[in-house]
Short mmCIF file of C-alpha atoms in Angstrom, two decimals:
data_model
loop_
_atom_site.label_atom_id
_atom_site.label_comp_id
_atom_site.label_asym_id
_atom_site.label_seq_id
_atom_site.Cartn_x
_atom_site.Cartn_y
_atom_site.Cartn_z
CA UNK A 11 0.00 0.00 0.00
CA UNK A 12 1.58 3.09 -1.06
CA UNK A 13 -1.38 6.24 -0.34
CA UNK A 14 0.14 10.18 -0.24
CA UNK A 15 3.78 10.71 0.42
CA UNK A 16 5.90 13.25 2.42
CA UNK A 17 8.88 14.94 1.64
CA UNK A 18 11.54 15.81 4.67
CA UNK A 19 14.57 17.65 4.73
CA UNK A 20 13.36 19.10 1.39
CA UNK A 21 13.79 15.57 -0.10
CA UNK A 22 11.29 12.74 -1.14
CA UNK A 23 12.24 9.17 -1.67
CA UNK A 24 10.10 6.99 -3.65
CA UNK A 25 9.52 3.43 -2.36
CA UNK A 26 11.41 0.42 -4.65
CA UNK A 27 12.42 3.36 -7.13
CA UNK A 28 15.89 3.27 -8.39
CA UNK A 29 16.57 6.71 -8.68
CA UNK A 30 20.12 7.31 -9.93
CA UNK A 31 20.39 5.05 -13.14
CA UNK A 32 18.57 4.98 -16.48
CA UNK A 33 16.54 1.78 -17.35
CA UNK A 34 14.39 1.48 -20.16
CA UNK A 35 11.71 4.30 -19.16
CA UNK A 36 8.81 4.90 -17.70
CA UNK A 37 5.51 6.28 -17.05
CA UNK A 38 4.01 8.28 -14.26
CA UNK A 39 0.42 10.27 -13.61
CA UNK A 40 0.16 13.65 -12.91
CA UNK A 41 -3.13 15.60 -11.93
CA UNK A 42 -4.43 18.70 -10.13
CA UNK A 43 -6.95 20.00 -8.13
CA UNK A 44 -9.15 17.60 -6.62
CA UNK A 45 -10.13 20.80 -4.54
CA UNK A 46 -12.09 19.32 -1.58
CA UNK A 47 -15.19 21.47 -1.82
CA UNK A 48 -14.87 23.58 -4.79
CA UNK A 49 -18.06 22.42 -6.29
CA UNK A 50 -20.29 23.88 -3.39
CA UNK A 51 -18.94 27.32 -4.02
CA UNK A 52 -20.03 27.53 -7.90
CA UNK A 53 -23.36 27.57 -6.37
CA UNK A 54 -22.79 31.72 -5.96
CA UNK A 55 -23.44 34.16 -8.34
CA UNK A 56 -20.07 37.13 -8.44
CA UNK A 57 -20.78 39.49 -5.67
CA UNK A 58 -22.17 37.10 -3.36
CA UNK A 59 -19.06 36.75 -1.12
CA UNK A 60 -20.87 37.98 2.49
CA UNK A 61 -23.01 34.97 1.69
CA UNK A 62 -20.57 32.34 0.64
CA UNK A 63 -18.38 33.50 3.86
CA UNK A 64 -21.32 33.45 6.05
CA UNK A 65 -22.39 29.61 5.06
CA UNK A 66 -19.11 28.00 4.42
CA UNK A 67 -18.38 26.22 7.74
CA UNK A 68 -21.61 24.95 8.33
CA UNK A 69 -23.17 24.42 4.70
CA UNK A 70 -20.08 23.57 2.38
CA UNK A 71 -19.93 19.73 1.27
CA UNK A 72 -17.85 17.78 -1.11
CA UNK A 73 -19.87 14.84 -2.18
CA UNK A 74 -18.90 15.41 -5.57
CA UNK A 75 -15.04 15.82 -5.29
CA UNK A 76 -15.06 12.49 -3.12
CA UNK A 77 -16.81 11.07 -5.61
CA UNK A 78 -14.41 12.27 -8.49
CA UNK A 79 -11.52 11.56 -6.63
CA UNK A 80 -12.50 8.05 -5.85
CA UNK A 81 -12.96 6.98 -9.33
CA UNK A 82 -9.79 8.92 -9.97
CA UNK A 83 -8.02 6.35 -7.70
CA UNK A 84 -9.70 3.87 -9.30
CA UNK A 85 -8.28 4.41 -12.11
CA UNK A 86 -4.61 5.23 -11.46
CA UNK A 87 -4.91 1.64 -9.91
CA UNK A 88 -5.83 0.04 -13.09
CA UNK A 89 -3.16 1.30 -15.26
CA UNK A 90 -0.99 -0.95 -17.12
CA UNK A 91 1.98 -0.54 -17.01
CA UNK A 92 1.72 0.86 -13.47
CA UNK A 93 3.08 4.34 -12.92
CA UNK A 94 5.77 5.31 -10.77
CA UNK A 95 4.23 7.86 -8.93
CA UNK A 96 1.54 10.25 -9.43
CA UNK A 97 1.58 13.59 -8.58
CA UNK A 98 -1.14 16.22 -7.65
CA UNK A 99 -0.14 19.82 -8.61
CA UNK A 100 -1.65 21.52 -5.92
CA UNK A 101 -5.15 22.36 -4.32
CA UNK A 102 -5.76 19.31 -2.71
CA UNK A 103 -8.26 21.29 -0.39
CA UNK A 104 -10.71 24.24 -1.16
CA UNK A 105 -11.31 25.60 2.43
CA UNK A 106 -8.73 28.23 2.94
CA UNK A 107 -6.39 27.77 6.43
CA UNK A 108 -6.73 31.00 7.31
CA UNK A 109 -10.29 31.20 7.22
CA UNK A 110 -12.40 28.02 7.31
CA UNK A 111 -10.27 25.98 9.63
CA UNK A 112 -12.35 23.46 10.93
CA UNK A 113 -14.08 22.98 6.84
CA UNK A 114 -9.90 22.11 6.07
CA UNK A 115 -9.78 19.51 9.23
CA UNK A 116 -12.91 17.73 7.77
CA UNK A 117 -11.77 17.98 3.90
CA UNK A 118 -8.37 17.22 4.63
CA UNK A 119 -9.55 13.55 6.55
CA UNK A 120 -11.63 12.92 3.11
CA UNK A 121 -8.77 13.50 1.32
CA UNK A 122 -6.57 11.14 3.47
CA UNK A 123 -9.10 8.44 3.22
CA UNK A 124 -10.00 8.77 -0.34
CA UNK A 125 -6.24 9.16 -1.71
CA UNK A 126 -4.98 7.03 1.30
CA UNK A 127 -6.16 3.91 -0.98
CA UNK A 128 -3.90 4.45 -3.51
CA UNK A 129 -1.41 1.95 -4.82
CA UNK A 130 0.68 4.21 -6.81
CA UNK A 131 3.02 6.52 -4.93
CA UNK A 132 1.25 9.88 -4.54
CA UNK A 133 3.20 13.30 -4.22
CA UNK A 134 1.41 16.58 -3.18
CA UNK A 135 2.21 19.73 -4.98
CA UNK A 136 1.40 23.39 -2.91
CA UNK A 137 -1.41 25.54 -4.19
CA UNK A 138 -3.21 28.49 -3.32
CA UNK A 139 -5.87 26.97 -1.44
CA UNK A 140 -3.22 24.95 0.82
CA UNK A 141 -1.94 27.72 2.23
CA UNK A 142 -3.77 30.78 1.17
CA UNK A 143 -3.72 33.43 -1.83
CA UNK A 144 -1.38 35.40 0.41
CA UNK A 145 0.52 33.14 2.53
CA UNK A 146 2.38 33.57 5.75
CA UNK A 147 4.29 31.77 8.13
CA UNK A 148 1.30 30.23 10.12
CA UNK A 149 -0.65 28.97 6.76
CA UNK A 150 2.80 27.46 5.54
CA UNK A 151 3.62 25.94 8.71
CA UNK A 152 0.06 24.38 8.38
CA UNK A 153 0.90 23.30 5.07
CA UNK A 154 4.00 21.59 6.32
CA UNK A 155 2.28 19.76 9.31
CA UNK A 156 -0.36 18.69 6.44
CA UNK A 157 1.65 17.79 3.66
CA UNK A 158 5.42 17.78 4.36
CA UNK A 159 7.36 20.23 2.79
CA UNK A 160 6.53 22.42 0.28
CA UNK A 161 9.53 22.43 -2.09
CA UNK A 162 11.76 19.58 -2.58
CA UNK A 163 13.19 17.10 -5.14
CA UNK A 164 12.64 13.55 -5.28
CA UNK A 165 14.50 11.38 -8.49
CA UNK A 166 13.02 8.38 -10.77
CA UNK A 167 15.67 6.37 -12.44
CA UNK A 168 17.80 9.28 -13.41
CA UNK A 169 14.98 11.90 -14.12
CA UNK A 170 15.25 14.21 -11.68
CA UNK A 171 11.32 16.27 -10.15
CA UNK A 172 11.81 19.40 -8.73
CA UNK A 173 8.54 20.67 -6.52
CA UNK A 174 8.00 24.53 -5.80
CA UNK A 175 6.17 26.57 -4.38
CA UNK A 176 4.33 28.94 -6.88
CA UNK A 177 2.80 30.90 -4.32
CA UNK A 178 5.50 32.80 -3.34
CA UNK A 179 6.03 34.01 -7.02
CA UNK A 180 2.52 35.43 -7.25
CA UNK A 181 2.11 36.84 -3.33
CA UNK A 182 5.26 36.71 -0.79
CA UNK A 183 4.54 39.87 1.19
CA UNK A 184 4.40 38.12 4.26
CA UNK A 185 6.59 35.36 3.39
CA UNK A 186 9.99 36.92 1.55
CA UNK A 187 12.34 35.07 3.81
CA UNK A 188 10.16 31.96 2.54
CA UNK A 189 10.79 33.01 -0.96
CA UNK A 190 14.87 33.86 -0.53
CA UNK A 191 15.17 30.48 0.92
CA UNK A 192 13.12 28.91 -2.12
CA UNK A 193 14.80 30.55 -4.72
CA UNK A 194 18.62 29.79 -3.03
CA UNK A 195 17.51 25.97 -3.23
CA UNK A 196 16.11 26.33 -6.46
CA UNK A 197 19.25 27.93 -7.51
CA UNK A 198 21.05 24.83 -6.07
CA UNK A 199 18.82 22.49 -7.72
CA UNK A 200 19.05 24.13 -10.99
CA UNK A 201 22.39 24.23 -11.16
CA UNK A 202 22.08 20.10 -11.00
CA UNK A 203 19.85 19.89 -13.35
CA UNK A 204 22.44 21.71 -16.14
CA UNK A 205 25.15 19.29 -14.81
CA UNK A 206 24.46 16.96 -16.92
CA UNK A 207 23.84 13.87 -13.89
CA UNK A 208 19.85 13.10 -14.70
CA UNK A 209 18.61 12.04 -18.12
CA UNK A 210 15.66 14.58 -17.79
CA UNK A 211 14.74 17.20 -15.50
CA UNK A 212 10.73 18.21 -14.74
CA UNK A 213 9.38 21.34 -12.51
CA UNK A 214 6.02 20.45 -10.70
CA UNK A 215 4.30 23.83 -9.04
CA UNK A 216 0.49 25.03 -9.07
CA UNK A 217 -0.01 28.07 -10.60
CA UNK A 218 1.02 28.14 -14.54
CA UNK A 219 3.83 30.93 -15.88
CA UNK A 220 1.32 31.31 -18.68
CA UNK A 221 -1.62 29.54 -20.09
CA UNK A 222 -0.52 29.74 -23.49
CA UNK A 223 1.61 32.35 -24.74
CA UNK A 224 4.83 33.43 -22.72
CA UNK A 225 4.30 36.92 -23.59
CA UNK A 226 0.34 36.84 -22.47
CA UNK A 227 -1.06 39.63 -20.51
CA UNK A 228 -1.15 38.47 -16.40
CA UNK A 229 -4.55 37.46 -14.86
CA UNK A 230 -5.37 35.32 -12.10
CA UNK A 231 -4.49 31.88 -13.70
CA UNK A 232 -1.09 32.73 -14.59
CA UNK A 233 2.41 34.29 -13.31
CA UNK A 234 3.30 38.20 -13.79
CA UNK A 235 6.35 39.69 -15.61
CA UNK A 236 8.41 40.54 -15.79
CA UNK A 237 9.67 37.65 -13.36
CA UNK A 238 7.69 35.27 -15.54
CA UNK A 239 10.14 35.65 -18.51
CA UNK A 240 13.37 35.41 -15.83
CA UNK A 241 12.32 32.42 -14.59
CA UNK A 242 11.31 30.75 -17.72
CA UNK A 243 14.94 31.98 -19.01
CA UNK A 244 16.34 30.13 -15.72
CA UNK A 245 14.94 27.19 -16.17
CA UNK A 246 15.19 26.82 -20.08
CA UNK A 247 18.99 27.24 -19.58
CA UNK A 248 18.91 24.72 -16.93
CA UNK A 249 17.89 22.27 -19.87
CA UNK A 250 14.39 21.58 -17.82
CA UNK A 251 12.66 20.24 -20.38
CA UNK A 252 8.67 20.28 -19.23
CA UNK A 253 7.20 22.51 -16.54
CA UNK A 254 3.91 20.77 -15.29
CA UNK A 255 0.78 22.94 -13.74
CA UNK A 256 -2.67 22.77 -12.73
CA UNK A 257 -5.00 25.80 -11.01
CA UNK A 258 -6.63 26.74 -14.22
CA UNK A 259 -8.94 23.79 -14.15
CA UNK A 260 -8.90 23.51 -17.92
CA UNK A 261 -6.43 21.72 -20.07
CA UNK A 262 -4.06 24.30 -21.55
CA UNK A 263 -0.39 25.04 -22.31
CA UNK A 264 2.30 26.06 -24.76
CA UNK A 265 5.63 26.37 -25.40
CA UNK A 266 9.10 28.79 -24.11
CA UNK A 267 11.41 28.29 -26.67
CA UNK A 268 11.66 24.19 -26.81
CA UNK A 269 10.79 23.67 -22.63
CA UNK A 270 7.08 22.85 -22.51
CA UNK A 271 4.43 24.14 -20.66
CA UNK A 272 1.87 21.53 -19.63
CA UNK A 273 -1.09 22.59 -18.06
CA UNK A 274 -3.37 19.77 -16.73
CA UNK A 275 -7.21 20.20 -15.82
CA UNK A 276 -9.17 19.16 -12.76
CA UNK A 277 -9.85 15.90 -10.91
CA UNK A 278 -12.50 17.99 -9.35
CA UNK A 279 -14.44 20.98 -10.40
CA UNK A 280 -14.30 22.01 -14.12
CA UNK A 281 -13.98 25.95 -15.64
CA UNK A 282 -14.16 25.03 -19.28
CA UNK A 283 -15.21 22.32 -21.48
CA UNK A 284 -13.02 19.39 -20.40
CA UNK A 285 -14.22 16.41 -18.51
CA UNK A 286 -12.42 15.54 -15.10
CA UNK A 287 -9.14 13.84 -15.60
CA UNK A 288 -5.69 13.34 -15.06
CA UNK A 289 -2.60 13.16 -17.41
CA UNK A 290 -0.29 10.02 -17.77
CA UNK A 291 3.09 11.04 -18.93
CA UNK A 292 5.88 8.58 -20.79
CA UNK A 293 10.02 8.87 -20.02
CA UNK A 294 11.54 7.93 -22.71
CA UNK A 295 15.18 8.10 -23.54
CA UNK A 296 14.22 10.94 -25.78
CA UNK A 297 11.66 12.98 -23.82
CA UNK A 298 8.54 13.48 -22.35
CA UNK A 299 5.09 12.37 -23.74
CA UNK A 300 1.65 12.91 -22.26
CA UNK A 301 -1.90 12.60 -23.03
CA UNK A 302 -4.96 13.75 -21.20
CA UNK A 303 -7.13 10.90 -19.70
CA UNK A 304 -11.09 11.42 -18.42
CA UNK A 305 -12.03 10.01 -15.66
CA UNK A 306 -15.32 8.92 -17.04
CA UNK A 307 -16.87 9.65 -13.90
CA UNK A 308 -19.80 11.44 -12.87
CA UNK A 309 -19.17 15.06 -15.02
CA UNK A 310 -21.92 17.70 -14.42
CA UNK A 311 -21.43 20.33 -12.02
CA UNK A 312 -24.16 20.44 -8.51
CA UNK A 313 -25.71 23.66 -9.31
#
């Protein structure tokens, strides 16, 4: 029984994996935002926030994403060949820490049991909802109690994952030394990654540097410049060759010179016209492959 993982010492280690040497490939699943409650709150109109604040801790239910999520499970199970690991880029929960604490107790013991029965090993990814649109010290040290760390690297026969934190690149006010300390590791890492030691190196974080375009205008479901085009310049020279994101709950993505941008829809919740899914990814010797997969699940949104 494998269920969620947790990364210490900013390092995770994945059970029976070899991770320094090259075999013959392989394939792994990664998905986003199972959101824990998410569906309850597309029952309000825009402008309705008193309300939806007022009702949340006593009204807000997540039949639906426990539903999703199990079939998700269900799936990842199934697959032949079985993955390596899958990986959940961020939002695990809706309820926010600094505001609907108890709601985040109860969604985060669905989430346990419902992911808990997992066979494949499962990593967890930091988004805004896990630790706040503007975090601070208390919401990431919640995180951390929660989840584990919230950047680290773990390695799969030679391809080496490095997890961030996107938050602090869209709100670090309260956080900065958070966000020196990231970026210093990242650094580190980074400068790994263009040794030359790993056949391929992969970013996991929430929140997208763009949706589709690299030079597309900033909005809420991507990264601002100009520290969007510095960072993509970073990690292209690092030779990383595929950033992987969720939060926009639609499937999306593009390209920054010849690094690719992969941006994978919902297990829970859907914005746009895709169905809930997940996305299994090949290693090859060569590069990176992925395709989409539905759930083929119960689809239609509550209200």
């Amino acid at each position: 029984m494998s269920g969620v993982l947790r990364a210490a010492n900013r390092v995770l280690h994945l059970p029976g994996v070899e991770e320094t040497t090259w075999k013959e490939g392989f394939t792994f699943v990664q998905a986003a935002d199972c959101q824990f409650g998410m569906n309850w709150t597309m029952g309000f109109e825009y402008g309705q926030q008193e309300k939806f604040y007022s009702l949340y801790e006593e009204e807000c239910e997540w039949s639906y994403e426990e539903h999703w999520s199990t079939a998700f499970i269900k799936r990842l199970n199934a697959l032949i060949p079985r993955p390596k690991f899958g990986i959940i880029c961020g939002d695990m929960l809706d309820a926010f820490p600094e505001r609907f604490a108890r709601k985040r107790k109860e969604q985060k013991k669905s989430f346990d049991r419902i992911m808990g029965a997992s066979e494949v090993p499962l990593v967890c990814v930091c988004g805004n909802h896990d630790v706040g649109n503007s975090p601070t010290p208390d919401t990431i040290a919640q995180y951390r109690s929660d989840f584990g760390d919230d950047w680290f690297t773990f390695a799969c026969e030679s391809v080496l994952c490095i997890v961030i934190n996107s938050q602090y690149y869209e709100d670090a006010q309260h956080v900065k030394d958070h966000k020196a300390e990231q970026d210093e590791w990242l650094d580190e890492q980074l400068q790994i990654a263009k040794s030359g030691r790993y056949k391929h190196c992969l970013v996991f974080q929430h929140i997208p540097w763009f949706l589709v375009h690299p030079d597309e205008p900033k909005e809420y479901f991507n990264l601002h410049q100009p520290l969007r085009g510095e960072m993509l310049e970073k990690f292209h020279s690092a030779g990383i060759k595929t950033i992987f994101c969720g939060h926009y709950h639609r499937n999306a993505g593009g390209h920054f010179k010849d690094m690719e941008i992969v941006v994978t829809s919902a297990i829970g919740s859907q914005l746009g016209t895709d169905k809930n899914g997940f996305r299994v990814v090949s290693v090859t010797e060569t590069g990176v492959r992925h395709k989409y997969v539905e759930i083929n699940s119960l689809t239609s949104q509550k209200k």
